[in-house]
Tab-separated table of C-alpha atoms in Angstrom:
chain	number	residue	atom	x	y	z
A	87	MET	CA	-89.009	17.916	32.192
A	88	PRO	CA	-88.779	20.896	29.843
A	89	SER	CA	-87.373	23.219	32.515
A	90	ASN	CA	-84.328	20.996	33.104
A	91	LYS	CA	-81.189	21.101	31.028
A	92	PRO	CA	-80.899	17.864	29.057
A	93	THR	CA	-78.399	15.087	29.668
A	94	ALA	CA	-76.518	13.885	26.602
A	95	LEU	CA	-77.032	10.149	27.173
A	96	ARG	CA	-79.287	8.641	29.841
A	97	PHE	CA	-80.356	5.084	30.688
A	98	TYR	CA	-83.510	4.187	32.648
A	99	GLY	CA	-84.186	0.785	34.198
A	100	SER	CA	-81.604	-0.980	32.079
A	101	TYR	CA	-80.062	-4.362	32.807
A	102	SER	CA	-76.366	-4.884	31.965
A	103	PRO	CA	-75.902	-1.867	29.660
A	104	THR	CA	-72.418	-1.292	28.242
A	105	VAL	CA	-71.152	2.083	27.050
A	106	THR	CA	-67.769	2.148	25.340
A	107	GLY	CA	-65.717	3.913	22.694
A	108	ILE	CA	-67.611	7.216	22.584
A	109	THR	CA	-66.772	10.887	23.143
A	110	ILE	CA	-69.261	13.322	24.684
A	111	GLN	CA	-68.616	17.049	24.563
A	112	ASN	CA	-70.266	20.009	26.318
A	113	SER	CA	-73.548	18.479	27.471
A	114	PRO	CA	-75.854	21.131	29.012
A	115	GLN	CA	-76.257	18.950	32.146
A	116	CYS	CA	-74.867	15.504	32.976
A	117	HIS	CA	-73.029	13.801	30.154
A	118	LEU	CA	-73.811	10.165	30.986
A	119	LYS	CA	-76.408	9.123	33.562
A	120	PHE	CA	-77.868	5.852	34.838
A	121	ASP	CA	-81.183	5.621	36.741
A	122	ASN	CA	-82.413	2.358	38.316
A	123	CYS	CA	-79.942	0.301	36.332
A	124	ASN	CA	-78.131	-2.934	37.207
A	125	GLY	CA	-74.874	-4.374	35.908
A	126	VAL	CA	-73.645	-1.171	34.264
A	127	LEU	CA	-70.264	-1.268	32.481
A	128	VAL	CA	-68.601	1.903	31.151
A	129	HIS	CA	-65.086	1.937	29.698
A	130	ASP	CA	-62.938	3.806	27.169
A	131	VAL	CA	-65.161	6.881	27.237
A	132	THR	CA	-63.898	10.458	26.803
A	133	ILE	CA	-65.836	13.454	28.133
A	134	SER	CA	-64.826	17.031	27.417
A	135	SER	CA	-66.527	20.043	28.996
A	136	PRO	CA	-66.048	22.960	31.399
A	137	GLY	CA	-65.261	21.895	34.964
A	138	ASP	CA	-67.851	19.888	36.932
A	139	ASP	CA	-68.029	16.630	38.877
A	140	CYS	CA	-66.201	13.977	36.900
A	141	ILE	CA	-68.287	11.268	38.552
A	142	SER	CA	-71.281	11.791	40.848
A	143	ILE	CA	-72.603	8.834	42.857
A	144	GLN	CA	-76.147	9.425	44.101
A	145	THR	CA	-78.688	7.729	46.356
A	146	GLY	CA	-79.557	4.124	45.587
A	147	CYS	CA	-76.079	3.276	44.320
A	148	SER	CA	-74.477	0.093	45.644
A	149	ASN	CA	-71.677	-2.210	44.526
A	150	VAL	CA	-70.008	0.480	42.401
A	151	TYR	CA	-66.431	0.029	41.183
A	152	VAL	CA	-64.699	3.026	39.575
A	153	HIS	CA	-61.115	2.738	38.359
A	154	ASN	CA	-58.610	4.059	35.831
A	155	VAL	CA	-60.133	7.534	35.509
A	156	ASN	CA	-58.301	10.703	34.474
A	157	CYS	CA	-60.261	13.624	35.979
A	158	GLY	CA	-59.883	17.391	35.782
A	159	PRO	CA	-60.275	20.241	35.834
A	160	GLY	CA	-63.561	20.326	37.756
A	161	HIS	CA	-64.907	19.133	41.109
A	162	GLY	CA	-63.367	15.675	41.274
A	163	ILE	CA	-65.247	12.502	42.211
A	164	SER	CA	-68.210	12.895	44.581
A	165	ILE	CA	-70.641	10.772	46.539
A	166	GLY	CA	-73.638	13.086	46.772
A	167	SER	CA	-74.963	15.455	47.445
A	168	LEU	CA	-77.337	13.304	49.519
A	169	GLY	CA	-80.333	13.985	51.746
A	170	LYS	CA	-81.540	17.248	50.228
A	171	ASP	CA	-84.992	18.442	51.401
A	172	ASN	CA	-85.071	15.882	54.243
A	173	THR	CA	-84.901	12.893	51.914
A	174	ARG	CA	-83.517	9.440	52.681
A	175	ALA	CA	-80.289	8.430	50.944
A	176	CYS	CA	-78.751	4.963	50.752
A	177	VAL	CA	-75.273	4.345	49.321
A	178	SER	CA	-73.095	1.307	50.038
A	179	ASN	CA	-70.080	-0.678	48.884
A	180	ILE	CA	-68.353	1.949	46.748
A	181	THR	CA	-64.762	1.548	45.511
A	182	VAL	CA	-62.862	4.294	43.686
A	183	ARG	CA	-59.270	3.407	42.824
A	184	ASP	CA	-56.395	4.091	40.408
A	185	VAL	CA	-57.525	7.635	39.608
A	186	ASN	CA	-55.638	10.795	38.585
A	187	ILE	CA	-57.256	14.114	39.567
A	188	HIS	CA	-55.666	17.386	38.488
A	189	ASP	CA	-56.398	21.126	38.708
A	190	SER	CA	-59.683	20.493	40.530
A	191	MET	CA	-61.626	22.025	43.404
A	192	ASN	CA	-61.952	18.654	45.163
A	193	GLY	CA	-60.366	15.261	44.933
A	194	VAL	CA	-62.578	12.583	46.496
A	195	ARG	CA	-65.597	13.998	48.321
A	196	ILE	CA	-68.686	12.891	50.252
A	197	LYS	CA	-71.330	15.619	50.650
A	198	THR	CA	-74.647	15.443	52.475
A	199	TRP	CA	-77.329	17.932	53.499
A	200	GLN	CA	-78.467	18.529	57.046
A	201	GLY	CA	-81.938	17.100	57.648
A	202	GLY	CA	-81.496	13.993	55.535
A	203	SER	CA	-81.583	10.377	56.713
A	204	GLY	CA	-80.230	7.020	55.595
A	205	SER	CA	-76.588	6.035	55.365
A	206	VAL	CA	-73.346	5.850	53.410
A	207	GLN	CA	-71.478	2.673	54.317
A	208	GLY	CA	-68.461	0.818	53.024
A	209	VAL	CA	-66.474	3.275	50.885
A	210	LEU	CA	-62.882	2.810	49.702
A	211	PHE	CA	-60.833	5.492	47.972
A	212	SER	CA	-57.554	3.866	46.940
A	213	ASN	CA	-54.487	4.875	44.916
A	214	ILE	CA	-55.645	8.397	44.104
A	215	GLN	CA	-53.034	10.754	42.633
A	216	VAL	CA	-53.904	14.448	42.994
A	217	THR	CA	-52.089	17.340	41.325
A	218	GLU	CA	-52.744	20.932	42.440
A	219	VAL	CA	-56.153	20.062	43.898
A	220	GLN	CA	-57.658	22.569	46.338
A	221	LEU	CA	-59.143	19.999	48.774
A	222	PRO	CA	-58.015	16.427	48.021
A	223	ILE	CA	-60.037	14.642	50.767
A	224	VAL	CA	-63.452	15.984	51.807
A	225	ILE	CA	-66.393	14.883	53.949
A	226	ASP	CA	-68.992	17.639	54.238
A	227	GLN	CA	-72.183	16.856	56.139
A	228	PHE	CA	-73.106	20.542	56.136
A	229	TYR	CA	-73.313	20.845	52.361
A	230	CYS	CA	-75.253	23.891	51.143
A	231	ASP	CA	-75.226	25.228	47.595
A	232	LYS	CA	-77.008	28.485	48.450
A	233	ARG	CA	-76.330	31.456	50.687
A	234	THR	CA	-77.916	30.054	53.861
A	235	CYS	CA	-79.308	26.670	54.907
A	236	THR	CA	-81.358	25.721	57.967
A	237	ASN	CA	-79.620	23.775	60.723
A	238	HIS	CA	-81.017	20.303	61.469
A	239	THR	CA	-80.066	17.600	63.955
A	240	SER	CA	-80.803	14.710	61.582
A	241	ALA	CA	-78.257	13.652	58.983
A	242	VAL	CA	-77.249	10.915	56.580
A	243	SER	CA	-74.964	8.697	58.667
A	244	LEU	CA	-71.450	7.880	57.449
A	245	ALA	CA	-69.551	4.763	58.490
A	246	GLY	CA	-66.679	2.728	57.111
A	247	ILE	CA	-64.981	5.370	54.947
A	248	ASN	CA	-61.460	4.269	54.010
A	249	TYR	CA	-58.688	6.257	52.336
A	250	GLU	CA	-55.499	4.564	51.217
A	251	ARG	CA	-52.580	5.720	49.066
A	252	ILE	CA	-53.891	9.234	48.461
A	253	LYS	CA	-50.859	11.184	47.262
A	254	GLY	CA	-49.929	14.394	45.490
A	255	THR	CA	-50.200	18.151	45.906
A	256	TYR	CA	-52.862	20.522	47.223
A	257	THR	CA	-53.429	24.272	47.028
A	258	VAL	CA	-55.727	25.039	50.008
A	259	LYS	CA	-56.179	22.248	52.583
A	260	PRO	CA	-55.183	18.566	52.513
A	261	VAL	CA	-58.123	17.113	54.495
A	262	HIS	CA	-61.526	18.566	55.421
A	263	PHE	CA	-63.764	16.379	57.585
A	264	ALA	CA	-66.932	18.218	58.699
A	265	CYS	CA	-69.292	15.683	60.249
A	266	SER	CA	-72.672	15.946	61.958
A	267	ASP	CA	-72.869	16.880	65.642
A	268	ASN	CA	-75.707	14.414	66.168
A	269	LEU	CA	-74.401	11.611	63.922
A	270	PRO	CA	-70.584	11.744	63.860
A	271	CYS	CA	-68.654	9.976	61.115
A	272	VAL	CA	-67.337	6.648	62.410
A	273	ASP	CA	-64.784	4.093	61.237
A	274	VAL	CA	-62.915	6.593	59.064
A	275	SER	CA	-59.450	5.231	58.284
A	276	LEU	CA	-56.412	6.709	56.548
A	277	THR	CA	-53.474	4.693	55.226
A	278	SER	CA	-50.450	6.001	53.296
A	279	VAL	CA	-51.810	9.520	52.802
A	280	GLU	CA	-49.072	11.872	51.548
A	281	LEU	CA	-50.243	15.330	50.505
A	282	LYS	CA	-47.823	18.189	50.013
A	283	PRO	CA	-48.647	21.875	49.552
A	284	ILE	CA	-47.983	24.091	46.577
A	285	GLN	CA	-46.564	26.806	48.793
A	286	GLU	CA	-45.506	29.453	46.352
A	287	LYS	CA	-48.852	30.817	45.253
A	288	TYR	CA	-51.577	29.968	47.780
A	289	HIS	CA	-52.743	30.570	51.356
A	290	LEU	CA	-52.734	27.167	53.018
A	291	TYR	CA	-54.749	25.631	55.877
A	292	ASP	CA	-54.076	22.735	58.234
A	293	PRO	CA	-56.166	19.530	58.169
A	294	PHE	CA	-59.629	20.069	59.658
A	295	CYS	CA	-61.785	17.528	61.483
A	296	TRP	CA	-65.119	17.927	63.249
A	297	GLN	CA	-66.895	14.973	64.902
A	298	THR	CA	-64.823	12.483	62.893
A	299	PHE	CA	-63.795	9.191	64.525
A	300	GLY	CA	-61.568	6.420	63.243
A	301	GLU	CA	-57.920	5.513	62.960
A	302	LEU	CA	-54.666	6.456	61.283
A	303	ARG	CA	-53.313	3.106	60.116
A	304	THR	CA	-50.006	4.686	59.107
A	305	PRO	CA	-48.428	8.090	59.751
A	306	THR	CA	-49.762	10.705	57.343
A	307	VAL	CA	-48.216	13.703	55.581
A	308	PRO	CA	-49.117	16.171	56.907
A	309	PRO	CA	-49.996	14.712	60.335
A	310	ILE	CA	-53.781	14.557	60.788
A	311	GLY	CA	-53.915	15.040	64.515
A	312	CYS	CA	-57.512	16.206	64.507
A	313	LEU	CA	-58.978	12.761	63.776
A	314	GLN	CA	-60.476	11.336	66.987
A	315	ILE	CA	-59.245	7.808	67.513
A	316	GLY	CA	-61.822	5.122	68.305
A	317	LYS	CA	-65.577	5.572	68.683
A	318	PRO	CA	-67.689	8.541	69.826
A	319	PRO	CA	-68.268	8.486	73.608
A	320	ASN	CA	-72.011	8.246	72.989
A	321	ASN	CA	-71.675	5.770	70.131
A	322	ARG	CA	-75.118	4.407	69.388
A	323	ILE	CA	-76.446	1.339	67.634
A	324	GLN	CA	-77.923	1.790	64.190
A	325	THR	CA	-81.552	2.909	64.243
A	326	ASP	CA	-84.395	3.035	61.747
A	327	HIS	CA	-83.177	6.546	60.977
A	328	ASP	CA	-80.175	5.294	59.058
A	329	ILE	CA	-81.043	1.715	58.107
A	330	CYS	CA	-81.226	1.300	54.349
């Protein structure tokens, strides 16, 4: 792949690899990447570079546990982007907990393209401390990294997305939930979310929700009144479109 920027350290088809005690600096592309691997363990690793995703979880990932990460500046921790060019994406059983994110564009984010298929199911973001993060909590099912993107009715479905103990400060908007018109996000829950604005320097926005259904298990700061409680009125059973 000569046209692609190289990744510093990459594993293919490995079983139970362990990466520990190393420092990676200024890789042209990803710093550390795992493809078709099982039983991966990474700990005590330092990465230094200009801002980017600290961790990016892509299609095919399941049973992932991320904890004790210090992240920033950059784009935070992301699931996706998924479903680009009408592809199928399957992500399940993801836990991200005990993380500090500072001076970043996003905190914890799920991003999918219109036109994709498959599903993201069973995600927990827990005990996340954010400091001066633009958008601490993001679901974006209209992700587009170019000027314009074509609208599609199909989407990667999202279900069982749980946020608990997300606390700290934001600079633009505390919560941004933009879900598909055809496949709304379901079973989205928020517990002990306390996000306060840095008011002195920035123009601030209220929480935003579109086609997002779930529950507020505790009162939130600020109040997230835009979340639709319960299920969509036309809630459907899972189809071949989003079975993984």
